[in-house]
mmCIF file with all atom_site columns, C-alpha atoms in Angstrom:
data_model
loop_
_atom_site.group_PDB
_atom_site.id
_atom_site.type_symbol
_atom_site.label_atom_id
_atom_site.label_alt_id
_atom_site.label_comp_id
_atom_site.label_asym_id
_atom_site.label_entity_id
_atom_site.label_seq_id
_atom_site.pdbx_PDB_ins_code
_atom_site.Cartn_x
_atom_site.Cartn_y
_atom_site.Cartn_z
_atom_site.occupancy
_atom_site.B_iso_or_equiv
_atom_site.pdbx_formal_charge
_atom_site.auth_seq_id
_atom_site.auth_comp_id
_atom_site.auth_asym_id
_atom_site.auth_atom_id
_atom_site.pdbx_PDB_model_num
ATOM 1  C CA . MET A 1 1  ? -0.008  -0.073  -0.150  1.00 73.00 ? 732 MET A CA 1
ATOM 2  C CA . SER A 1 2  ? 2.833   2.386   0.775   1.00 84.00 ? 733 SER A CA 1
ATOM 3  C CA . ILE A 1 3  ? 4.793   1.557   -2.580  1.00 91.00 ? 734 ILE A CA 1
ATOM 4  C CA . GLY A 1 4  ? 1.541   2.581   -4.546  1.00 93.00 ? 735 GLY A CA 1
ATOM 5  C CA . THR A 1 5  ? 1.108   5.629   -2.349  1.00 94.00 ? 736 THR A CA 1
ATOM 6  C CA . GLY A 1 6  ? 4.603   6.770   -2.876  1.00 95.00 ? 737 GLY A CA 1
ATOM 7  C CA . VAL A 1 7  ? 4.375   6.099   -6.597  1.00 95.00 ? 738 VAL A CA 1
ATOM 8  C CA . VAL A 1 8  ? 1.235   8.392   -6.544  1.00 95.00 ? 739 VAL A CA 1
ATOM 9  C CA . LEU A 1 9  ? 2.605   11.394  -4.251  1.00 95.00 ? 740 LEU A CA 1
ATOM 10 C CA . PHE A 1 10 ? 5.907   11.211  -6.722  1.00 96.00 ? 741 PHE A CA 1
ATOM 11 C CA . VAL A 1 11 ? 3.781   11.362  -9.990  1.00 96.00 ? 742 VAL A CA 1
ATOM 12 C CA . ILE A 1 12 ? 1.448   14.260  -8.545  1.00 96.00 ? 743 ILE A CA 1
ATOM 13 C CA . GLY A 1 13 ? 4.774   16.193  -7.271  1.00 96.00 ? 744 GLY A CA 1
ATOM 14 C CA . ALA A 1 14 ? 6.311   15.681  -10.919 1.00 96.00 ? 745 ALA A CA 1
ATOM 15 C CA . ILE A 1 15 ? 2.853   17.075  -12.485 1.00 95.00 ? 746 ILE A CA 1
ATOM 16 C CA . LEU A 1 16 ? 2.791   19.968  -10.333 1.00 93.00 ? 747 LEU A CA 1
ATOM 17 C CA . ALA A 1 17 ? 6.698   20.817  -10.464 1.00 93.00 ? 748 ALA A CA 1
ATOM 18 C CA . PHE A 1 18 ? 7.200   20.269  -14.337 1.00 94.00 ? 749 PHE A CA 1
ATOM 19 C CA . ALA A 1 19 ? 3.844   20.385  -16.131 1.00 92.00 ? 750 ALA A CA 1
ATOM 20 C CA . ILE A 1 20 ? 1.620   23.153  -14.612 1.00 89.00 ? 751 ILE A CA 1
ATOM 21 C CA . ASN A 1 21 ? 2.828   26.589  -15.340 1.00 88.00 ? 752 ASN A CA 1
ATOM 22 C CA . VAL A 1 22 ? 0.234   28.421  -13.421 1.00 88.00 ? 753 VAL A CA 1
ATOM 23 C CA . GLU A 1 23 ? 1.202   31.301  -10.805 1.00 89.00 ? 754 GLU A CA 1
ATOM 24 C CA . VAL A 1 24 ? -0.952  31.479  -7.953  1.00 89.00 ? 755 VAL A CA 1
ATOM 25 C CA . GLU A 1 25 ? -0.269  33.980  -5.062  1.00 91.00 ? 756 GLU A CA 1
ATOM 26 C CA . TRP A 1 26 ? -0.570  32.121  -2.283  1.00 93.00 ? 757 TRP A CA 1
ATOM 27 C CA . ALA A 1 27 ? 1.406   29.034  -2.966  1.00 91.00 ? 758 ALA A CA 1
ATOM 28 C CA . ASP A 1 28 ? 4.792   28.107  -4.817  1.00 92.00 ? 759 ASP A CA 1
ATOM 29 C CA . LEU A 1 29 ? 3.276   24.996  -6.940  1.00 92.00 ? 760 LEU A CA 1
ATOM 30 C CA . ASP A 1 30 ? 6.892   24.187  -8.055  1.00 93.00 ? 761 ASP A CA 1
ATOM 31 C CA . MET A 1 31 ? 7.873   23.879  -4.370  1.00 94.00 ? 762 MET A CA 1
ATOM 32 C CA . ILE A 1 32 ? 4.866   21.880  -3.419  1.00 95.00 ? 763 ILE A CA 1
ATOM 33 C CA . GLY A 1 33 ? 5.941   19.603  -6.318  1.00 95.00 ? 764 GLY A CA 1
ATOM 34 C CA . TYR A 1 34 ? 9.292   19.084  -5.304  1.00 97.00 ? 765 TYR A CA 1
ATOM 35 C CA . ILE A 1 35 ? 8.172   18.278  -1.716  1.00 97.00 ? 766 ILE A CA 1
ATOM 36 C CA . LEU A 1 36 ? 5.531   15.821  -2.760  1.00 96.00 ? 767 LEU A CA 1
ATOM 37 C CA . MET A 1 37 ? 8.195   14.337  -5.094  1.00 97.00 ? 768 MET A CA 1
ATOM 38 C CA . GLY A 1 38 ? 10.632  13.756  -2.154  1.00 97.00 ? 769 GLY A CA 1
ATOM 39 C CA . ALA A 1 39 ? 7.627   12.391  0.164   1.00 96.00 ? 770 ALA A CA 1
ATOM 40 C CA . GLY A 1 40 ? 6.836   9.965   -2.449  1.00 96.00 ? 771 GLY A CA 1
ATOM 41 C CA . ALA A 1 41 ? 10.273  8.770   -2.828  1.00 96.00 ? 772 ALA A CA 1
ATOM 42 C CA . ILE A 1 42 ? 10.770  8.344   0.890   1.00 96.00 ? 773 ILE A CA 1
ATOM 43 C CA . LEU A 1 43 ? 7.426   6.552   1.120   1.00 95.00 ? 774 LEU A CA 1
ATOM 44 C CA . PHE A 1 44 ? 8.385   4.202   -1.699  1.00 95.00 ? 775 PHE A CA 1
ATOM 45 C CA . VAL A 1 45 ? 11.607  3.350   -0.039  1.00 95.00 ? 776 VAL A CA 1
ATOM 46 C CA . VAL A 1 46 ? 9.969   2.549   3.383   1.00 93.00 ? 777 VAL A CA 1
ATOM 47 C CA . GLY A 1 47 ? 7.397   0.456   1.597   1.00 92.00 ? 778 GLY A CA 1
ATOM 48 C CA . LEU A 1 48 ? 9.974   -1.465  -0.006  1.00 91.00 ? 779 LEU A CA 1
ATOM 49 C CA . ILE A 1 49 ? 11.771  -1.999  3.238   1.00 90.00 ? 780 ILE A CA 1
ATOM 50 C CA . LEU A 1 50 ? 8.951   -2.886  5.121   1.00 88.00 ? 781 LEU A CA 1
ATOM 51 C CA . MET A 1 51 ? 7.974   -5.473  2.508   1.00 86.00 ? 782 MET A CA 1
ATOM 52 C CA . ALA A 1 52 ? 11.410  -7.293  2.168   1.00 82.00 ? 783 ALA A CA 1
ATOM 53 C CA . ARG A 1 53 ? 11.030  -7.521  6.252   1.00 79.00 ? 784 ARG A CA 1
ATOM 54 C CA . ARG A 1 54 ? 7.768   -9.106  6.455   1.00 75.00 ? 785 ARG A CA 1
ATOM 55 C CA . ARG A 1 55 ? 7.408   -12.523 7.714   1.00 67.00 ? 786 ARG A CA 1
ATOM 56 C CA . ARG A 1 56 ? 6.132   -15.394 5.427   1.00 66.00 ? 787 ARG A CA 1
ATOM 57 C CA . THR A 1 57 ? 4.117   -18.340 7.131   1.00 66.00 ? 788 THR A CA 1
ATOM 58 C CA . ASP A 1 58 ? 3.387   -21.342 5.404   1.00 66.00 ? 789 ASP A CA 1
ATOM 59 C CA . VAL A 1 59 ? 0.665   -23.472 6.600   1.00 66.00 ? 790 VAL A CA 1
ATOM 60 C CA . VAL A 1 60 ? 0.228   -26.875 5.537   1.00 65.00 ? 791 VAL A CA 1
ATOM 61 C CA . THR A 1 61 ? -3.077  -29.233 6.148   1.00 69.00 ? 792 THR A CA 1
ATOM 62 C CA . ARG A 1 62 ? -2.574  -32.987 5.527   1.00 70.00 ? 793 ARG A CA 1
ATOM 63 C CA . THR A 1 63 ? -5.567  -35.175 5.695   1.00 71.00 ? 794 THR A CA 1
ATOM 64 C CA . GLU A 1 64 ? -4.604  -38.933 6.571   1.00 73.00 ? 795 GLU A CA 1
ATOM 65 C CA . THR A 1 65 ? -6.603  -41.988 7.230   1.00 72.00 ? 796 THR A CA 1
ATOM 66 C CA . ASP A 1 66 ? -5.710  -43.590 10.731  1.00 67.00 ? 797 ASP A CA 1
ATOM 67 C CA . PRO A 1 67 ? -5.245  -47.237 10.066  1.00 70.00 ? 798 PRO A CA 1
ATOM 68 C CA . VAL A 1 68 ? -6.398  -48.592 12.944  1.00 72.00 ? 799 VAL A CA 1
ATOM 69 C CA . ALA A 1 69 ? -9.593  -46.450 13.704  1.00 69.00 ? 800 ALA A CA 1
ATOM 70 C CA . GLY A 1 70 ? -10.480 -46.018 10.097  1.00 68.00 ? 801 GLY A CA 1
ATOM 71 C CA . GLU A 1 71 ? -10.989 -42.339 10.468  1.00 71.00 ? 802 GLU A CA 1
ATOM 72 C CA . HIS A 1 72 ? -9.679  -39.072 8.792   1.00 70.00 ? 803 HIS A CA 1
ATOM 73 C CA . VAL A 1 73 ? -7.013  -37.389 10.735  1.00 67.00 ? 804 VAL A CA 1
ATOM 74 C CA . SER A 1 74 ? -5.877  -33.694 9.888   1.00 68.00 ? 805 SER A CA 1
ATOM 75 C CA . ARG A 1 75 ? -2.353  -32.661 10.842  1.00 69.00 ? 806 ARG A CA 1
ATOM 76 C CA . ARG A 1 76 ? -1.643  -28.915 10.400  1.00 69.00 ? 807 ARG A CA 1
ATOM 77 C CA . SER A 1 77 ? 1.835   -27.424 10.469  1.00 69.00 ? 808 SER A CA 1
ATOM 78 C CA . THR A 1 78 ? 3.082   -24.195 10.397  1.00 68.00 ? 809 THR A CA 1
ATOM 79 C CA . ARG A 1 79 ? 6.530   -23.126 9.178   1.00 66.00 ? 810 ARG A CA 1
ATOM 80 C CA . SER A 1 80 ? 7.856   -19.180 9.677   1.00 62.00 ? 811 SER A CA 1
ATOM 81 C CA . ASP A 1 81 ? 10.698  -17.560 7.239   1.00 60.00 ? 812 ASP A CA 1
ATOM 82 C CA . ASP A 1 82 ? 12.417  -15.036 9.470   1.00 53.00 ? 813 ASP A CA 1
ATOM 83 C CA . ALA A 1 83 ? 14.712  -14.047 6.316   1.00 51.00 ? 814 ALA A CA 1
ATOM 84 C CA . GLY A 1 84 ? 14.481  -10.225 7.169   1.00 46.00 ? 815 GLY A CA 1
ATOM 85 C CA . THR A 1 85 ? 15.502  -10.406 10.873  1.00 47.00 ? 816 THR A CA 1
ATOM 86 C CA . LEU A 1 86 ? 18.919  -10.573 12.447  1.00 42.00 ? 817 LEU A CA 1
#
């Protein structure tokens, strides 16, 4: 989510900084565009870092038949991948 938001902020900032040539008294649109571009780039990098550090969990469910009782037995195992932690 933050990666997409960062890209959107960067694009809006680039449009304000480079594509719009309107002068308004109360705001410098070029500076607002540069600020949005910087915020978008920072948010994009933070999103990439958070995505790389996210834990992955695999859940495996196996259904077997118990040979003695003849009933179905479900076994569930969970495996965590902590590749991003130190």
